[in-house]
mmCIF file of C-alpha atoms in Angstrom:
data_model
loop_
_atom_site.group_PDB
_atom_site.id
_atom_site.type_symbol
_atom_site.label_atom_id
_atom_site.label_comp_id
_atom_site.label_asym_id
_atom_site.label_seq_id
_atom_site.Cartn_x
_atom_site.Cartn_y
_atom_site.Cartn_z
ATOM 1 C CA GLY A 372 38.747 -5.503 -27.571
ATOM 2 C CA GLU A 373 39.423 -9.023 -26.427
ATOM 3 C CA ASN A 374 42.972 -9.930 -25.599
ATOM 4 C CA VAL A 375 44.436 -13.442 -25.419
ATOM 5 C CA GLU A 376 47.993 -14.143 -24.358
ATOM 6 C CA GLN A 377 49.824 -17.443 -24.257
ATOM 7 C CA HIS A 378 53.002 -18.238 -22.373
ATOM 8 C CA PRO A 379 55.578 -19.423 -23.020
ATOM 9 C CA SER A 380 55.947 -18.964 -26.764
ATOM 10 C CA THR A 381 58.454 -21.822 -26.915
ATOM 11 C CA LEU A 382 58.923 -24.717 -24.531
ATOM 12 C CA SER A 383 61.558 -27.422 -24.683
ATOM 13 C CA VAL A 384 61.337 -30.426 -22.366
ATOM 14 C CA GLN A 385 62.964 -33.805 -22.009
ATOM 15 C CA GLU A 386 60.892 -36.838 -22.860
ATOM 16 C CA GLY A 387 59.003 -37.949 -19.759
ATOM 17 C CA ASP A 388 58.903 -34.494 -18.205
ATOM 18 C CA SER A 389 55.767 -32.399 -17.786
ATOM 19 C CA ALA A 390 54.822 -29.316 -19.791
ATOM 20 C CA VAL A 391 52.517 -26.485 -18.780
ATOM 21 C CA ILE A 392 51.188 -23.761 -21.062
ATOM 22 C CA LYS A 393 49.167 -20.837 -19.735
ATOM 23 C CA CYS A 394 46.527 -18.773 -21.506
ATOM 24 C CA THR A 395 45.280 -15.455 -20.176
ATOM 25 C CA TYR A 396 42.153 -13.800 -21.552
ATOM 26 C CA SER A 397 40.435 -10.498 -20.933
ATOM 27 C CA ASP A 398 36.736 -11.082 -21.659
ATOM 28 C CA SER A 399 34.936 -12.001 -18.433
ATOM 29 C CA ALA A 400 32.008 -13.282 -20.550
ATOM 30 C CA SER A 401 34.140 -16.111 -21.958
ATOM 31 C CA ASN A 402 32.601 -19.474 -21.146
ATOM 32 C CA TYR A 403 34.304 -22.091 -23.309
ATOM 33 C CA PHE A 404 38.047 -22.760 -23.191
ATOM 34 C CA PRO A 405 39.570 -25.151 -25.737
ATOM 35 C CA TRP A 406 43.136 -26.132 -26.545
ATOM 36 C CA TYR A 407 44.156 -27.063 -30.086
ATOM 37 C CA LYS A 408 47.230 -28.932 -31.272
ATOM 38 C CA GLN A 409 48.743 -28.288 -34.674
ATOM 39 C CA GLU A 410 51.411 -30.589 -36.034
ATOM 40 C CA LEU A 411 53.692 -29.362 -38.774
ATOM 41 C CA GLY A 412 51.853 -28.990 -42.068
ATOM 42 C CA LYS A 413 48.522 -30.100 -40.622
ATOM 43 C CA ARG A 414 45.300 -28.512 -39.466
ATOM 44 C CA PRO A 415 44.658 -27.510 -35.829
ATOM 45 C CA GLN A 416 42.705 -30.132 -33.905
ATOM 46 C CA LEU A 417 41.006 -29.964 -30.540
ATOM 47 C CA ILE A 418 42.759 -31.936 -27.822
ATOM 48 C CA ILE A 419 40.858 -30.871 -24.730
ATOM 49 C CA ASP A 420 38.330 -28.264 -23.639
ATOM 50 C CA ILE A 421 36.656 -27.038 -20.495
ATOM 51 C CA ARG A 422 33.544 -25.038 -19.726
ATOM 52 C CA SER A 423 33.138 -22.314 -17.167
ATOM 53 C CA ASN A 424 31.232 -24.439 -14.674
ATOM 54 C CA VAL A 425 34.190 -26.820 -14.249
ATOM 55 C CA GLY A 426 37.616 -26.178 -12.711
ATOM 56 C CA GLU A 427 39.620 -29.072 -14.100
ATOM 57 C CA LYS A 428 39.318 -31.756 -16.730
ATOM 58 C CA LYS A 429 41.631 -34.685 -17.515
ATOM 59 C CA ASP A 430 42.043 -36.973 -20.483
ATOM 60 C CA GLN A 431 44.844 -39.471 -20.008
ATOM 61 C CA ARG A 432 48.113 -37.503 -20.110
ATOM 62 C CA ILE A 433 46.568 -34.098 -20.741
ATOM 63 C CA ALA A 434 44.567 -31.867 -18.438
ATOM 64 C CA VAL A 435 43.156 -28.360 -18.476
ATOM 65 C CA THR A 436 42.629 -26.186 -15.417
ATOM 66 C CA LEU A 437 40.534 -23.033 -15.314
ATOM 67 C CA ASN A 438 40.676 -20.044 -12.986
ATOM 68 C CA LYS A 439 37.790 -17.784 -14.002
ATOM 69 C CA THR A 440 38.474 -15.262 -11.261
ATOM 70 C CA ALA A 441 41.983 -14.668 -12.537
ATOM 71 C CA LYS A 442 40.906 -15.184 -16.175
ATOM 72 C CA HIS A 443 43.401 -17.806 -17.166
ATOM 73 C CA PHE A 444 43.439 -21.486 -18.061
ATOM 74 C CA SER A 445 46.326 -23.871 -18.493
ATOM 75 C CA LEU A 446 47.199 -26.961 -20.476
ATOM 76 C CA HIS A 447 49.136 -29.659 -18.632
ATOM 77 C CA ILE A 448 50.870 -32.529 -20.429
ATOM 78 C CA THR A 449 52.462 -35.229 -18.291
ATOM 79 C CA GLU A 450 54.965 -37.910 -19.347
ATOM 80 C CA THR A 451 55.685 -36.056 -22.568
ATOM 81 C CA GLN A 452 56.542 -38.039 -25.681
ATOM 82 C CA PRO A 453 58.206 -36.981 -28.955
ATOM 83 C CA GLU A 454 54.808 -37.076 -30.700
ATOM 84 C CA ASP A 455 53.643 -34.296 -28.380
ATOM 85 C CA SER A 456 55.980 -31.941 -30.261
ATOM 86 C CA ALA A 457 53.690 -29.440 -31.992
ATOM 87 C CA VAL A 458 52.255 -25.945 -31.696
ATOM 88 C CA TYR A 459 49.500 -25.575 -29.103
ATOM 89 C CA PHE A 460 46.867 -22.838 -29.261
ATOM 90 C CA CYS A 461 44.331 -21.691 -26.730
ATOM 91 C CA ALA A 462 41.142 -20.215 -28.177
ATOM 92 C CA PRO A 463 38.700 -18.907 -25.569
ATOM 93 C CA TYR A 464 35.206 -18.230 -26.815
ATOM 94 C CA THR A 465 33.998 -14.723 -26.105
ATOM 95 C CA GLY A 466 30.409 -13.771 -25.459
ATOM 96 C CA GLY A 467 29.905 -12.836 -29.097
ATOM 97 C CA PHE A 468 30.310 -16.358 -30.540
ATOM 98 C CA LYS A 469 33.823 -15.402 -31.505
ATOM 99 C CA THR A 470 37.100 -17.137 -30.743
ATOM 100 C CA ILE A 471 40.440 -15.426 -30.475
ATOM 101 C CA PHE A 472 43.391 -17.734 -30.870
ATOM 102 C CA GLY A 473 46.470 -17.222 -28.778
ATOM 103 C CA ALA A 474 49.773 -16.755 -30.587
ATOM 104 C CA GLY A 475 50.699 -20.379 -29.998
ATOM 105 C CA THR A 476 53.298 -22.274 -27.985
ATOM 106 C CA ARG A 477 55.837 -24.352 -29.826
ATOM 107 C CA LEU A 478 56.593 -27.451 -27.757
ATOM 108 C CA PHE A 479 59.723 -29.497 -28.391
ATOM 109 C CA VAL A 480 60.043 -32.855 -26.673
ATOM 110 C CA LYS A 481 63.600 -34.156 -26.776
ATOM 111 C CA ALA A 482 64.080 -37.894 -26.838
ATOM 112 C CA ASP B 1008 33.470 -39.404 -40.560
ATOM 113 C CA ALA B 1009 32.327 -35.868 -41.392
ATOM 114 C CA ARG B 1010 35.068 -33.403 -42.310
ATOM 115 C CA VAL B 1011 35.387 -29.835 -43.491
ATOM 116 C CA THR B 1012 36.645 -29.716 -47.066
ATOM 117 C CA GLN B 1013 38.493 -26.887 -48.772
ATOM 118 C CA THR B 1014 39.447 -26.262 -52.380
ATOM 119 C CA PRO B 1015 41.911 -25.715 -53.839
ATOM 120 C CA ARG B 1016 44.556 -27.180 -51.535
ATOM 121 C CA HIS B 1017 47.293 -25.192 -53.238
ATOM 122 C CA LYS B 1018 47.146 -22.067 -55.354
ATOM 123 C CA VAL B 1019 49.954 -20.172 -57.031
ATOM 124 C CA THR B 1020 48.983 -16.965 -58.751
ATOM 125 C CA GLU B 1021 50.424 -13.682 -59.892
ATOM 126 C CA MET B 1022 49.935 -10.381 -58.182
ATOM 127 C CA GLY B 1023 46.755 -8.679 -59.275
ATOM 128 C CA GLN B 1024 44.834 -11.861 -60.036
ATOM 129 C CA GLU B 1025 41.583 -12.850 -58.346
ATOM 130 C CA VAL B 1026 41.688 -15.793 -55.965
ATOM 131 C CA THR B 1027 38.623 -17.706 -54.784
ATOM 132 C CA MET B 1028 38.828 -20.254 -51.992
ATOM 133 C CA ARG B 1029 35.924 -22.555 -51.163
ATOM 134 C CA CYS B 1030 34.878 -24.374 -48.039
ATOM 135 C CA GLN B 1031 32.239 -26.989 -47.372
ATOM 136 C CA PRO B 1032 31.373 -27.016 -43.670
ATOM 137 C CA ILE B 1033 30.181 -30.087 -41.820
ATOM 138 C CA LEU B 1034 26.457 -30.634 -42.302
ATOM 139 C CA GLY B 1035 24.533 -29.300 -39.326
ATOM 140 C CA HIS B 1036 27.200 -26.848 -38.199
ATOM 141 C CA ASN B 1037 25.827 -23.322 -38.052
ATOM 142 C CA THR B 1038 29.040 -21.370 -37.516
ATOM 143 C CA VAL B 1039 31.790 -20.987 -40.115
ATOM 144 C CA PHE B 1040 35.131 -19.266 -39.583
ATOM 145 C CA TRP B 1041 37.874 -18.147 -41.973
ATOM 146 C CA TYR B 1042 41.429 -17.901 -40.605
ATOM 147 C CA ARG B 1043 44.734 -16.914 -42.129
ATOM 148 C CA GLN B 1044 47.938 -18.433 -40.835
ATOM 149 C CA THR B 1045 51.431 -17.149 -41.409
ATOM 150 C CA MET B 1046 54.597 -17.834 -39.486
ATOM 151 C CA MET B 1047 54.576 -14.340 -38.077
ATOM 152 C CA GLN B 1048 50.894 -13.849 -37.270
ATOM 153 C CA GLY B 1049 49.685 -17.200 -36.001
ATOM 154 C CA LEU B 1050 45.999 -17.916 -36.589
ATOM 155 C CA GLU B 1051 44.282 -14.685 -37.546
ATOM 156 C CA LEU B 1052 40.478 -14.571 -37.667
ATOM 157 C CA LEU B 1053 39.323 -12.968 -40.905
ATOM 158 C CA ALA B 1054 35.545 -13.456 -40.770
ATOM 159 C CA TYR B 1055 32.853 -15.665 -39.343
ATOM 160 C CA PHE B 1056 29.265 -16.540 -40.085
ATOM 161 C CA ARG B 1057 26.431 -17.806 -37.963
ATOM 162 C CA ASN B 1058 23.453 -19.349 -39.724
ATOM 163 C CA ARG B 1059 24.995 -17.994 -42.963
ATOM 164 C CA ALA B 1060 24.867 -14.395 -41.739
ATOM 165 C CA PRO B 1061 28.178 -12.561 -41.478
ATOM 166 C CA LEU B 1062 28.766 -11.616 -37.836
ATOM 167 C CA ASP B 1063 32.186 -10.087 -37.972
ATOM 168 C CA ASP B 1064 34.590 -9.466 -40.812
ATOM 169 C CA SER B 1065 36.652 -6.818 -39.086
ATOM 170 C CA GLY B 1066 39.782 -8.932 -39.512
ATOM 171 C CA MET B 1067 39.670 -8.671 -43.300
ATOM 172 C CA PRO B 1068 41.130 -5.934 -45.472
ATOM 173 C CA LYS B 1069 37.806 -4.718 -46.870
ATOM 174 C CA ASP B 1070 39.179 -3.236 -50.041
ATOM 175 C CA ARG B 1071 40.360 -6.557 -51.418
ATOM 176 C CA PHE B 1072 38.830 -9.401 -49.391
ATOM 177 C CA SER B 1073 35.239 -10.598 -49.353
ATOM 178 C CA ALA B 1074 33.574 -13.566 -47.677
ATOM 179 C CA GLU B 1075 30.161 -15.038 -48.410
ATOM 180 C CA MET B 1076 27.969 -18.031 -47.684
ATOM 181 C CA PRO B 1077 25.703 -18.490 -50.703
ATOM 182 C CA ASP B 1078 24.142 -21.530 -49.033
ATOM 183 C CA ALA B 1079 24.617 -23.723 -45.987
ATOM 184 C CA THR B 1080 27.011 -26.048 -47.814
ATOM 185 C CA LEU B 1081 29.387 -23.458 -49.247
ATOM 186 C CA ALA B 1082 31.502 -20.624 -47.881
ATOM 187 C CA THR B 1083 33.789 -18.582 -50.119
ATOM 188 C CA LEU B 1084 36.696 -16.247 -49.521
ATOM 189 C CA LYS B 1085 37.785 -14.012 -52.390
ATOM 190 C CA ILE B 1086 40.812 -11.816 -52.804
ATOM 191 C CA GLN B 1087 40.780 -9.288 -55.620
ATOM 192 C CA PRO B 1088 43.365 -8.099 -56.479
ATOM 193 C CA SER B 1089 45.810 -10.423 -54.745
ATOM 194 C CA GLU B 1090 49.149 -9.183 -53.429
ATOM 195 C CA PRO B 1091 52.346 -11.010 -52.374
ATOM 196 C CA ARG B 1092 51.617 -10.213 -48.703
ATOM 197 C CA ASP B 1093 48.453 -12.341 -48.976
ATOM 198 C CA SER B 1094 50.615 -15.454 -49.253
ATOM 199 C CA ALA B 1095 49.595 -17.689 -46.359
ATOM 200 C CA VAL B 1096 47.581 -20.773 -45.456
ATOM 201 C CA TYR B 1097 43.865 -20.042 -45.273
ATOM 202 C CA PHE B 1098 41.810 -22.289 -43.020
ATOM 203 C CA CYS B 1099 38.077 -22.675 -42.876
ATOM 204 C CA ALA B 1100 36.522 -24.126 -39.719
ATOM 205 C CA SER B 1101 32.977 -25.012 -38.793
ATOM 206 C CA GLY B 1102 31.229 -25.750 -35.529
ATOM 207 C CA THR B 1103 28.299 -25.026 -33.291
ATOM 208 C CA GLN B 1104 28.071 -22.306 -30.680
ATOM 209 C CA TYR B 1105 30.470 -22.743 -27.752
ATOM 210 C CA ASN B 1106 31.793 -25.995 -29.067
ATOM 211 C CA GLU B 1107 34.752 -27.463 -30.904
ATOM 212 C CA GLN B 1108 35.785 -25.992 -34.225
ATOM 213 C CA PHE B 1109 36.600 -28.495 -36.945
ATOM 214 C CA PHE B 1110 39.234 -27.238 -39.340
ATOM 215 C CA GLY B 1111 39.571 -27.970 -43.015
ATOM 216 C CA PRO B 1112 42.944 -28.959 -44.502
ATOM 217 C CA GLY B 1113 43.663 -25.376 -45.574
ATOM 218 C CA THR B 1114 44.491 -23.651 -48.851
ATOM 219 C CA ARG B 1115 48.133 -22.749 -49.282
ATOM 220 C CA LEU B 1116 48.210 -19.540 -51.317
ATOM 221 C CA THR B 1117 51.329 -18.169 -52.963
ATOM 222 C CA VAL B 1118 51.102 -14.814 -54.711
ATOM 223 C CA LEU B 1119 54.103 -14.042 -56.887
#
């Protein structure tokens, strides 16, 4: 079946530093690659997504890069702030309308 | 501002009791997902529907869980009988194919 792996599982950075989270998937039919952010006690919310015809997408301090050949995509956060502290999930869409969420990366931004 | 709604927000029940959770997806969304979240398991897909038809419920324990969409405005997840290991937050999400999923606020279930 489909396999989704996220690394690292925990990431601690100093405020102002950059953070990178990688998601590896197994289904070559995947064509939609979102990242969700979940703050403590709240629902997951989309922060950025990319489709398979694009290699990179930016939105202010966050960006997503996609390598379809290697079957991985990454979330990049620059100039991290304390409010970026949360759990981040990748959730690639497979060919069968289904999403598999990664196990999550807990990001701590130290002030 | 359209949102997915879920009821109840919190539920405490005793082992063996039936639990029904409800979800109202965003109007116009044709895909509905049910997830379970625990500290240990992350976001686990239980079932999902497309145009109200169940596409995959392989993530659910079939002997006790059931999911339905009686109409386009209501999705239900039932547990009968409930067990302490079912304690978790259950999220419903809706969306359209190959697009963002919008999550409801979740139902926090505690089975004693």
